[in-house]
Amino acid sequence: MLKTELLSQLQLQNDQHLKDAIGIFQNLKEEELLRPSASGGWSIAQCLEHLNSYGDFYLPLLKKVVTVEASRNTPYYTSGWLGDYFTKAMDPRTGTKKMKAFKNHTPSGSLDAHKVVAVFIQQLEDLHRYLDMALQADLGKRLPISISKLVRLKAGDVFRFLIAHNERHVQQARRNLIR
Amino acid sequence: MELTDQLALLKQVIFSLAPLTDPQWERMAAIWQPFAARRKEILTTEGTVEKYVYFVTSGVQRVYYYDEYGREATIVFTYAPSFGGVIDAMLLQEPSAYFYETLTTSSFLRASASALLLLMDEDKDIAGIIHKGVVRALSGIMERMAELQSYSSEEKFRKLLSRSPHILQLVPHKYLANYLGIDPTNFSKLINKIRI
């Protein structure tokens, strides 16, 4: 796939997440953000806190990749098979299976709800900037993943995975609005 | 928005300051070109000369101060239909003390400062319109200064909502809290307290 095409697709999705966070989530009252889902599942704040814990891990790694100009830079990007698999499993359009959150990514029940939303918006803004810079970067560089030291994914797949994962839980958070 | 619609909007705003004759308007209209920017693009950097004057036709932008200690002050938000850019640096042709950035995807008409300054030199009526526009902006800034120094956080918040009701849905709260000079935590308390 053309790198420009991949990055502009990801940017479009990320922009929609920003619109949801700014247009909807940040303007909810604390009690609405903290209310568990109808089935007793995560509140909106918990969904976003879960995403923040991924951002905390991956954004500094992505920042490093995009701030170094690539010595090897091709106009095309090819996903790794594992990166592709993880992304598709996370993307709510292709991965419908329910998953259980890993322990280090399980959100607490007592949260500073508006702070969580503010951090989420900050992370999406950072991601937006890194996607812009990624055109000059080597997206084939391998990065470790948060749940195992043994597996490494291409930076391009980390972008894809992270944004598919955001999509999954932003949708979940939005479902909490319809009551 | 089509260029003709953007120009019609510009004409409306300019004529609300003072009318121009058809030939005057044609000369004025000729210096503007369409310009678009995505979210979080810095259009003017501190320390550089402001080369353009902007007329906003969609989106939200801000002029802000940012220094080496990481101190930040959001001076003004701009949105359609109004002028944007760092106006003092543009008219004085001096390095800007501020940044101008988009906060959402934005579209503009944009004219080069030199073209506008030349028109103002050649045509007293056009210079008069710009003068009036700048004085209006000055009134707005003086009004805000008074509010910043005397209003409570809640009053500032309510004033912002009455002046720009849609801004809460378009701009992250951190910029709004910064603009009002209140702590983000207090901003969240106002969101909880006040019916939007």
GROMACS .gro file of C-alpha atoms in nm:
model
  375
    1MET     CA    1   0.000   0.000   0.000
    2LEU     CA    2   0.116   0.356  -0.066
    3LYS     CA    3   0.246   0.508   0.253
    4THR     CA    4   0.061   0.836   0.189
    5GLU     CA    5  -0.263   0.642   0.146
    6LEU     CA    6  -0.218   0.447   0.470
    7LEU     CA    7  -0.128   0.757   0.668
    8SER     CA    8  -0.416   0.964   0.536
    9GLN     CA    9  -0.662   0.681   0.617
   10LEU     CA   10  -0.527   0.662   0.970
   11GLN     CA   11  -0.534   1.040   1.003
   12LEU     CA   12  -0.900   1.044   0.899
   13GLN     CA   13  -0.990   0.787   1.165
   14ASN     CA   14  -0.790   0.965   1.430
   15ASP     CA   15  -0.960   1.291   1.339
   16GLN     CA   16  -1.299   1.129   1.397
   17HIS     CA   17  -1.186   1.012   1.741
   18LEU     CA   18  -1.078   1.367   1.821
   19LYS     CA   19  -1.416   1.498   1.707
   20ASP     CA   20  -1.595   1.249   1.935
   21ALA     CA   21  -1.372   1.329   2.231
   22ILE     CA   22  -1.399   1.707   2.187
   23GLY     CA   23  -1.757   1.725   2.062
   24ILE     CA   24  -1.908   1.472   2.305
   25PHE     CA   25  -1.699   1.317   2.581
   26GLN     CA   26  -1.533   1.627   2.726
   27ASN     CA   27  -1.869   1.800   2.767
   28LEU     CA   28  -2.036   1.523   2.968
   29LYS     CA   29  -2.077   1.563   3.340
   30GLU     CA   30  -1.861   1.357   3.573
   31GLU     CA   31  -2.145   1.124   3.671
   32GLU     CA   32  -2.219   1.047   3.305
   33LEU     CA   33  -1.853   0.969   3.240
   34LEU     CA   34  -1.832   0.739   3.542
   35ARG     CA   35  -2.163   0.553   3.502
   36PRO     CA   36  -2.109   0.182   3.426
   37SER     CA   37  -2.258   0.052   3.101
   38ALA     CA   38  -2.612  -0.090   3.101
   39SER     CA   39  -2.470  -0.442   3.126
   40GLY     CA   40  -2.242  -0.344   3.414
   41GLY     CA   41  -1.939  -0.303   3.188
   42TRP     CA   42  -1.689  -0.019   3.162
   43SER     CA   43  -1.794   0.342   3.195
   44ILE     CA   44  -1.692   0.596   2.930
   45ALA     CA   45  -1.405   0.710   3.153
   46GLN     CA   46  -1.286   0.350   3.192
   47CYS     CA   47  -1.292   0.292   2.814
   48LEU     CA   48  -1.077   0.603   2.764
   49GLU     CA   49  -0.846   0.524   3.057
   50HIS     CA   50  -0.788   0.182   2.902
   51LEU     CA   51  -0.689   0.354   2.576
   52ASN     CA   52  -0.467   0.600   2.764
   53SER     CA   53  -0.270   0.312   2.914
   54TYR     CA   54  -0.189   0.194   2.559
   55GLY     CA   55  -0.099   0.547   2.455
   56ASP     CA   56   0.131   0.581   2.756
   57PHE     CA   57   0.325   0.281   2.633
   58TYR     CA   58   0.325   0.327   2.254
   59LEU     CA   59   0.330   0.704   2.196
   60PRO     CA   60   0.684   0.759   2.331
   61LEU     CA   61   0.804   0.472   2.107
   62LEU     CA   62   0.629   0.616   1.801
   63LYS     CA   63   0.764   0.960   1.880
   64LYS     CA   64   1.116   0.820   1.867
   65VAL     CA   65   1.053   0.657   1.529
   66VAL     CA   66   0.903   0.966   1.364
   67THR     CA   67   1.160   1.213   1.495
   68VAL     CA   68   1.442   1.022   1.327
   69GLU     CA   69   1.456   1.080   0.954
   70ALA     CA   70   1.466   0.746   0.778
   71SER     CA   71   1.784   0.637   0.607
   72ARG     CA   72   1.570   0.387   0.422
   73ASN     CA   73   1.243   0.538   0.301
   74THR     CA   74   1.020   0.378   0.040
   75PRO     CA   75   0.689   0.515  -0.095
   76TYR     CA   76   0.520   0.182  -0.009
   77TYR     CA   77   0.439   0.017   0.320
   78THR     CA   78   0.380  -0.354   0.374
   79SER     CA   79   0.235  -0.479   0.701
   80GLY     CA   80   0.391  -0.768   0.889
   81TRP     CA   81   0.162  -1.073   0.921
   82LEU     CA   82   0.135  -1.050   1.299
   83GLY     CA   83   0.077  -0.674   1.291
   84ASP     CA   84  -0.196  -0.727   1.035
   85TYR     CA   85  -0.352  -1.002   1.247
   86PHE     CA   86  -0.354  -0.788   1.565
   87THR     CA   87  -0.499  -0.490   1.381
   88LYS     CA   88  -0.780  -0.694   1.228
   89ALA     CA   89  -0.857  -0.859   1.562
   90MET     CA   90  -0.889  -0.514   1.723
   91ASP     CA   91  -1.075  -0.334   1.446
   92PRO     CA   92  -1.447  -0.360   1.530
   93ARG     CA   93  -1.528  -0.403   1.159
   94THR     CA   94  -1.317  -0.717   1.125
   95GLY     CA   95  -1.276  -0.846   1.480
   96THR     CA   96  -1.608  -0.898   1.654
   97LYS     CA   97  -1.482  -1.132   1.923
   98LYS     CA   98  -1.504  -1.000   2.278
   99MET     CA   99  -1.168  -0.984   2.451
  100LYS     CA  100  -1.058  -0.952   2.806
  101ALA     CA  101  -0.824  -0.666   2.891
  102PHE     CA  102  -0.475  -0.754   3.004
  103LYS     CA  103  -0.412  -0.687   3.368
  104ASN     CA  104  -0.174  -0.395   3.311
  105HIS     CA  105  -0.440  -0.232   3.090
  106THR     CA  106  -0.741  -0.285   3.317
  107PRO     CA  107  -0.880   0.054   3.421
  108SER     CA  108  -0.952   0.136   3.783
  109GLY     CA  109  -1.308   0.215   3.893
  110SER     CA  110  -1.221   0.539   4.070
  111LEU     CA  111  -1.102   0.788   3.811
  112ASP     CA  112  -1.072   1.164   3.773
  113ALA     CA  113  -1.308   1.151   3.477
  114HIS     CA  114  -1.241   1.487   3.312
  115LYS     CA  115  -0.869   1.442   3.357
  116VAL     CA  116  -0.896   1.107   3.175
  117VAL     CA  117  -1.074   1.275   2.881
  118ALA     CA  118  -0.816   1.557   2.874
  119VAL     CA  119  -0.529   1.307   2.861
  120PHE     CA  120  -0.708   1.113   2.587
  121ILE     CA  121  -0.744   1.431   2.378
  122GLN     CA  122  -0.378   1.517   2.435
  123GLN     CA  123  -0.276   1.168   2.320
  124LEU     CA  124  -0.491   1.194   2.005
  125GLU     CA  125  -0.332   1.530   1.929
  126ASP     CA  126   0.013   1.374   1.971
  127LEU     CA  127  -0.087   1.086   1.746
  128HIS     CA  128  -0.211   1.337   1.488
  129ARG     CA  129   0.130   1.506   1.491
  130TYR     CA  130   0.322   1.179   1.468
  131LEU     CA  131   0.111   1.063   1.172
  132ASP     CA  132   0.202   1.387   0.997
  133MET     CA  133   0.571   1.329   1.063
  134ALA     CA  134   0.555   0.958   0.975
  135LEU     CA  135   0.583   1.019   0.602
  136GLN     CA  136   0.957   1.085   0.643
  137ALA     CA  137   1.008   0.799   0.889
  138ASP     CA  138   1.101   0.433   0.857
  139LEU     CA  139   0.771   0.259   0.938
  140GLY     CA  140   0.940  -0.079   0.905
  141LYS     CA  141   1.131  -0.025   1.229
  142ARG     CA  142   1.034  -0.291   1.485
  143LEU     CA  143   0.891  -0.190   1.821
  144PRO     CA  144   0.818  -0.402   2.130
  145ILE     CA  145   0.456  -0.453   2.236
  146SER     CA  146   0.306  -0.380   2.578
  147ILE     CA  147   0.202  -0.734   2.669
  148SER     CA  148   0.511  -0.932   2.571
  149LYS     CA  149   0.877  -0.854   2.536
  150LEU     CA  150   0.921  -1.130   2.278
  151VAL     CA  151   0.697  -0.991   2.008
  152ARG     CA  152   0.799  -0.690   1.799
  153LEU     CA  153   0.582  -0.515   1.543
  154LYS     CA  154   0.661  -0.273   1.262
  155ALA     CA  155   0.602   0.091   1.359
  156GLY     CA  156   0.345   0.117   1.077
  157ASP     CA  157   0.151  -0.172   1.232
  158VAL     CA  158   0.173  -0.012   1.576
  159PHE     CA  159   0.001   0.296   1.428
  160ARG     CA  160  -0.263   0.073   1.267
  161PHE     CA  161  -0.316  -0.137   1.578
  162LEU     CA  162  -0.336   0.162   1.812
  163ILE     CA  163  -0.593   0.342   1.598
  164ALA     CA  164  -0.803   0.026   1.542
  165HIS     CA  165  -0.796  -0.024   1.919
  166ASN     CA  166  -0.904   0.339   1.973
  167GLU     CA  167  -1.188   0.281   1.728
  168ARG     CA  168  -1.303  -0.026   1.920
  169HIS     CA  169  -1.328   0.145   2.256
  170VAL     CA  170  -1.451   0.483   2.130
  171GLN     CA  171  -1.741   0.288   1.980
  172GLN     CA  172  -1.787   0.108   2.312
  173ALA     CA  173  -1.782   0.440   2.498
  174ARG     CA  174  -2.038   0.587   2.254
  175ARG     CA  175  -2.273   0.294   2.320
  176ASN     CA  176  -2.289   0.412   2.683
  177LEU     CA  177  -2.452   0.734   2.559
  178ILE     CA  178  -2.764   0.562   2.426
  179ARG     CA  179  -2.982   0.487   2.723
  180MET     CA  180  -1.743   2.666   0.036
  181GLU     CA  181  -1.699   2.797  -0.318
  182LEU     CA  182  -1.465   3.090  -0.377
  183THR     CA  183  -1.757   3.310  -0.485
  184ASP     CA  184  -1.941   3.233  -0.159
  185GLN     CA  185  -1.627   3.302   0.043
  186LEU     CA  186  -1.584   3.636  -0.135
  187ALA     CA  187  -1.952   3.720  -0.079
  188LEU     CA  188  -1.899   3.660   0.294
  189LEU     CA  189  -1.590   3.879   0.293
  190LYS     CA  190  -1.780   4.152   0.108
  191GLN     CA  191  -2.058   4.137   0.367
  192VAL     CA  192  -1.814   4.181   0.656
  193ILE     CA  193  -1.620   4.460   0.485
  194PHE     CA  194  -1.934   4.647   0.379
  195SER     CA  195  -2.068   4.627   0.734
  196LEU     CA  196  -1.770   4.846   0.828
  197ALA     CA  197  -1.818   5.086   0.535
  198PRO     CA  198  -1.940   5.044   0.175
  199LEU     CA  199  -1.703   5.057  -0.122
  200THR     CA  200  -1.775   5.140  -0.486
  201ASP     CA  201  -1.772   4.850  -0.735
  202PRO     CA  202  -1.423   4.930  -0.871
  203GLN     CA  203  -1.288   4.963  -0.516
  204TRP     CA  204  -1.440   4.630  -0.417
  205GLU     CA  205  -1.298   4.462  -0.728
  206ARG     CA  206  -0.947   4.577  -0.639
  207MET     CA  207  -0.999   4.462  -0.282
  208ALA     CA  208  -1.142   4.122  -0.386
  209ALA     CA  209  -0.852   4.060  -0.626
  210ILE     CA  210  -0.588   4.027  -0.352
  211TRP     CA  211  -0.753   3.727  -0.176
  212GLN     CA  212  -0.682   3.362  -0.251
  213PRO     CA  213  -0.841   3.053  -0.100
  214PHE     CA  214  -0.630   2.870   0.157
  215ALA     CA  215  -0.697   2.556   0.362
  216ALA     CA  216  -0.525   2.399   0.662
  217ARG     CA  217  -0.578   2.088   0.868
  218ARG     CA  218  -0.608   2.055   1.244
  219LYS     CA  219  -0.319   2.186   1.455
  220GLU     CA  220  -0.118   2.351   1.180
  221ILE     CA  221   0.095   2.645   1.286
  222LEU     CA  222   0.038   2.922   1.032
  223THR     CA  223   0.250   3.191   1.196
  224THR     CA  224   0.552   3.128   1.416
  225GLU     CA  225   0.673   3.361   1.688
  226GLY     CA  226   0.973   3.567   1.573
  227THR     CA  227   0.876   3.569   1.206
  228VAL     CA  228   0.707   3.844   1.008
  229GLU     CA  229   0.335   3.793   0.950
  230LYS     CA  230   0.314   3.765   0.573
  231TYR     CA  231  -0.062   3.727   0.545
  232VAL     CA  232  -0.393   3.850   0.663
  233TYR     CA  233  -0.660   3.580   0.691
  234PHE     CA  234  -1.035   3.586   0.655
  235VAL     CA  235  -1.177   3.275   0.821
  236THR     CA  236  -1.456   3.095   0.634
  237SER     CA  237  -1.462   2.776   0.845
  238GLY     CA  238  -1.303   2.618   1.150
  239VAL     CA  239  -1.154   2.756   1.471
  240GLN     CA  240  -0.802   2.896   1.520
  241ARG     CA  241  -0.616   3.069   1.801
  242VAL     CA  242  -0.347   3.332   1.848
  243TYR     CA  243  -0.129   3.242   2.145
  244TYR     CA  244   0.179   3.339   2.336
  245TYR     CA  245   0.431   3.068   2.422
  246ASP     CA  246   0.770   3.121   2.582
  247GLU     CA  247   1.084   2.928   2.667
  248TYR     CA  248   0.952   2.852   3.017
  249GLY     CA  249   0.655   2.673   2.864
  250ARG     CA  250   0.419   2.952   2.966
  251GLU     CA  251   0.122   2.978   2.738
  252ALA     CA  252  -0.152   3.235   2.693
  253THR     CA  253  -0.434   3.201   2.444
  254ILE     CA  254  -0.501   3.558   2.333
  255VAL     CA  255  -0.793   3.514   2.098
  256PHE     CA  256  -0.992   3.252   1.908
  257THR     CA  257  -1.087   3.327   1.549
  258TYR     CA  258  -1.372   3.174   1.352
  259ALA     CA  259  -1.598   3.251   1.057
  260PRO     CA  260  -1.676   3.511   0.952
  261SER     CA  261  -1.390   3.716   1.089
  262PHE     CA  262  -1.031   3.817   1.023
  263GLY     CA  263  -0.742   3.612   1.156
  264GLY     CA  264  -0.366   3.608   1.183
  265VAL     CA  265  -0.137   3.814   1.403
  266ILE     CA  266  -0.278   4.150   1.305
  267ASP     CA  267  -0.025   4.378   1.479
  268ALA     CA  268   0.274   4.201   1.325
  269MET     CA  269   0.101   4.205   0.985
  270LEU     CA  270   0.025   4.579   0.982
  271LEU     CA  271   0.356   4.684   1.139
  272GLN     CA  272   0.554   4.431   0.932
  273GLU     CA  273   0.748   4.336   1.243
  274PRO     CA  274   0.831   3.990   1.380
  275SER     CA  275   0.532   3.836   1.552
  276ALA     CA  276   0.537   3.791   1.930
  277TYR     CA  277   0.272   3.519   1.894
  278PHE     CA  278   0.180   3.199   1.719
  279TYR     CA  279  -0.128   3.152   1.503
  280GLU     CA  280  -0.253   2.794   1.472
  281THR     CA  281  -0.559   2.604   1.356
  282LEU     CA  282  -0.750   2.404   1.617
  283THR     CA  283  -0.978   2.234   1.364
  284THR     CA  284  -0.971   2.179   0.989
  285SER     CA  285  -1.004   2.532   0.854
  286SER     CA  286  -1.061   2.726   0.536
  287PHE     CA  287  -0.971   3.084   0.469
  288LEU     CA  288  -0.930   3.358   0.220
  289ARG     CA  289  -0.580   3.487   0.251
  290ALA     CA  290  -0.414   3.804   0.120
  291SER     CA  291  -0.050   3.897   0.133
  292ALA     CA  292   0.027   4.173   0.380
  293SER     CA  293   0.222   4.367   0.118
  294ALA     CA  294  -0.076   4.364  -0.122
  295LEU     CA  295  -0.308   4.489   0.152
  296LEU     CA  296  -0.064   4.758   0.269
  297LEU     CA  297  -0.025   4.877  -0.089
  298LEU     CA  298  -0.403   4.900  -0.133
  299MET     CA  299  -0.428   5.096   0.192
  300ASP     CA  300  -0.162   5.336   0.066
  301GLU     CA  301  -0.341   5.389  -0.262
  302ASP     CA  302  -0.699   5.408  -0.140
  303LYS     CA  303  -0.804   5.612   0.163
  304ASP     CA  304  -1.145   5.444   0.188
  305ILE     CA  305  -0.988   5.099   0.210
  306ALA     CA  306  -0.740   5.226   0.469
  307GLY     CA  307  -1.038   5.365   0.661
  308ILE     CA  308  -1.211   5.027   0.662
  309ILE     CA  309  -0.903   4.851   0.794
  310HIS     CA  310  -0.864   5.122   1.058
  311LYS     CA  311  -1.223   5.069   1.169
  312GLY     CA  312  -1.181   4.693   1.177
  313VAL     CA  313  -0.868   4.720   1.390
  314VAL     CA  314  -1.040   4.958   1.633
  315ARG     CA  315  -1.331   4.714   1.666
  316ALA     CA  316  -1.081   4.441   1.748
  317LEU     CA  317  -0.921   4.673   2.005
  318SER     CA  318  -1.263   4.725   2.168
  319GLY     CA  319  -1.304   4.350   2.191
  320ILE     CA  320  -0.964   4.310   2.356
  321MET     CA  321  -1.030   4.591   2.607
  322GLU     CA  322  -1.363   4.435   2.697
  323ARG     CA  323  -1.194   4.101   2.754
  324MET     CA  324  -0.919   4.259   2.965
  325ALA     CA  325  -1.187   4.403   3.195
  326GLU     CA  326  -1.356   4.064   3.224
  327LEU     CA  327  -1.031   3.881   3.288
  328GLN     CA  328  -0.946   4.114   3.573
  329SER     CA  329  -1.285   4.142   3.740
  330TYR     CA  330  -1.508   3.842   3.661
  331SER     CA  331  -1.530   3.521   3.861
  332SER     CA  332  -1.442   3.194   3.682
  333GLU     CA  333  -1.810   3.113   3.649
  334GLU     CA  334  -1.892   3.454   3.501
  335LYS     CA  335  -1.607   3.421   3.250
  336PHE     CA  336  -1.727   3.074   3.156
  337ARG     CA  337  -2.087   3.192   3.108
  338LYS     CA  338  -1.973   3.492   2.903
  339LEU     CA  339  -1.770   3.264   2.675
  340LEU     CA  340  -2.072   3.039   2.623
  341SER     CA  341  -2.302   3.328   2.543
  342ARG     CA  342  -2.051   3.481   2.301
  343SER     CA  343  -1.949   3.152   2.132
  344PRO     CA  344  -2.204   2.880   2.212
  345HIS     CA  345  -2.049   2.614   1.986
  346ILE     CA  346  -1.693   2.648   2.106
  347LEU     CA  347  -1.725   2.376   2.373
  348GLN     CA  348  -1.794   2.119   2.100
  349LEU     CA  349  -1.505   2.231   1.880
  350VAL     CA  350  -1.212   2.314   2.104
  351PRO     CA  351  -1.042   2.100   2.371
  352HIS     CA  352  -1.114   2.241   2.717
  353LYS     CA  353  -0.746   2.300   2.793
  354TYR     CA  354  -0.738   2.585   2.539
  355LEU     CA  355  -1.063   2.733   2.671
  356ALA     CA  356  -0.941   2.716   3.032
  357ASN     CA  357  -0.616   2.881   2.923
  358TYR     CA  358  -0.807   3.155   2.738
  359LEU     CA  359  -1.015   3.228   3.048
  360GLY     CA  360  -0.713   3.210   3.276
  361ILE     CA  361  -0.867   2.939   3.494
  362ASP     CA  362  -0.733   2.607   3.612
  363PRO     CA  363  -0.842   2.301   3.404
  364THR     CA  364  -0.973   2.137   3.725
  365ASN     CA  365  -1.197   2.436   3.789
  366PHE     CA  366  -1.308   2.423   3.428
  367SER     CA  367  -1.427   2.063   3.482
  368LYS     CA  368  -1.619   2.176   3.791
  369LEU     CA  369  -1.798   2.435   3.579
  370ILE     CA  370  -1.887   2.169   3.321
  371ASN     CA  371  -2.039   1.960   3.601
  372LYS     CA  372  -2.224   2.253   3.750
  373ILE     CA  373  -2.357   2.450   3.458
  374ARG     CA  374  -2.623   2.327   3.222
  375ILE     CA  375  -2.488   2.350   2.870
   0.00000   0.00000   0.00000
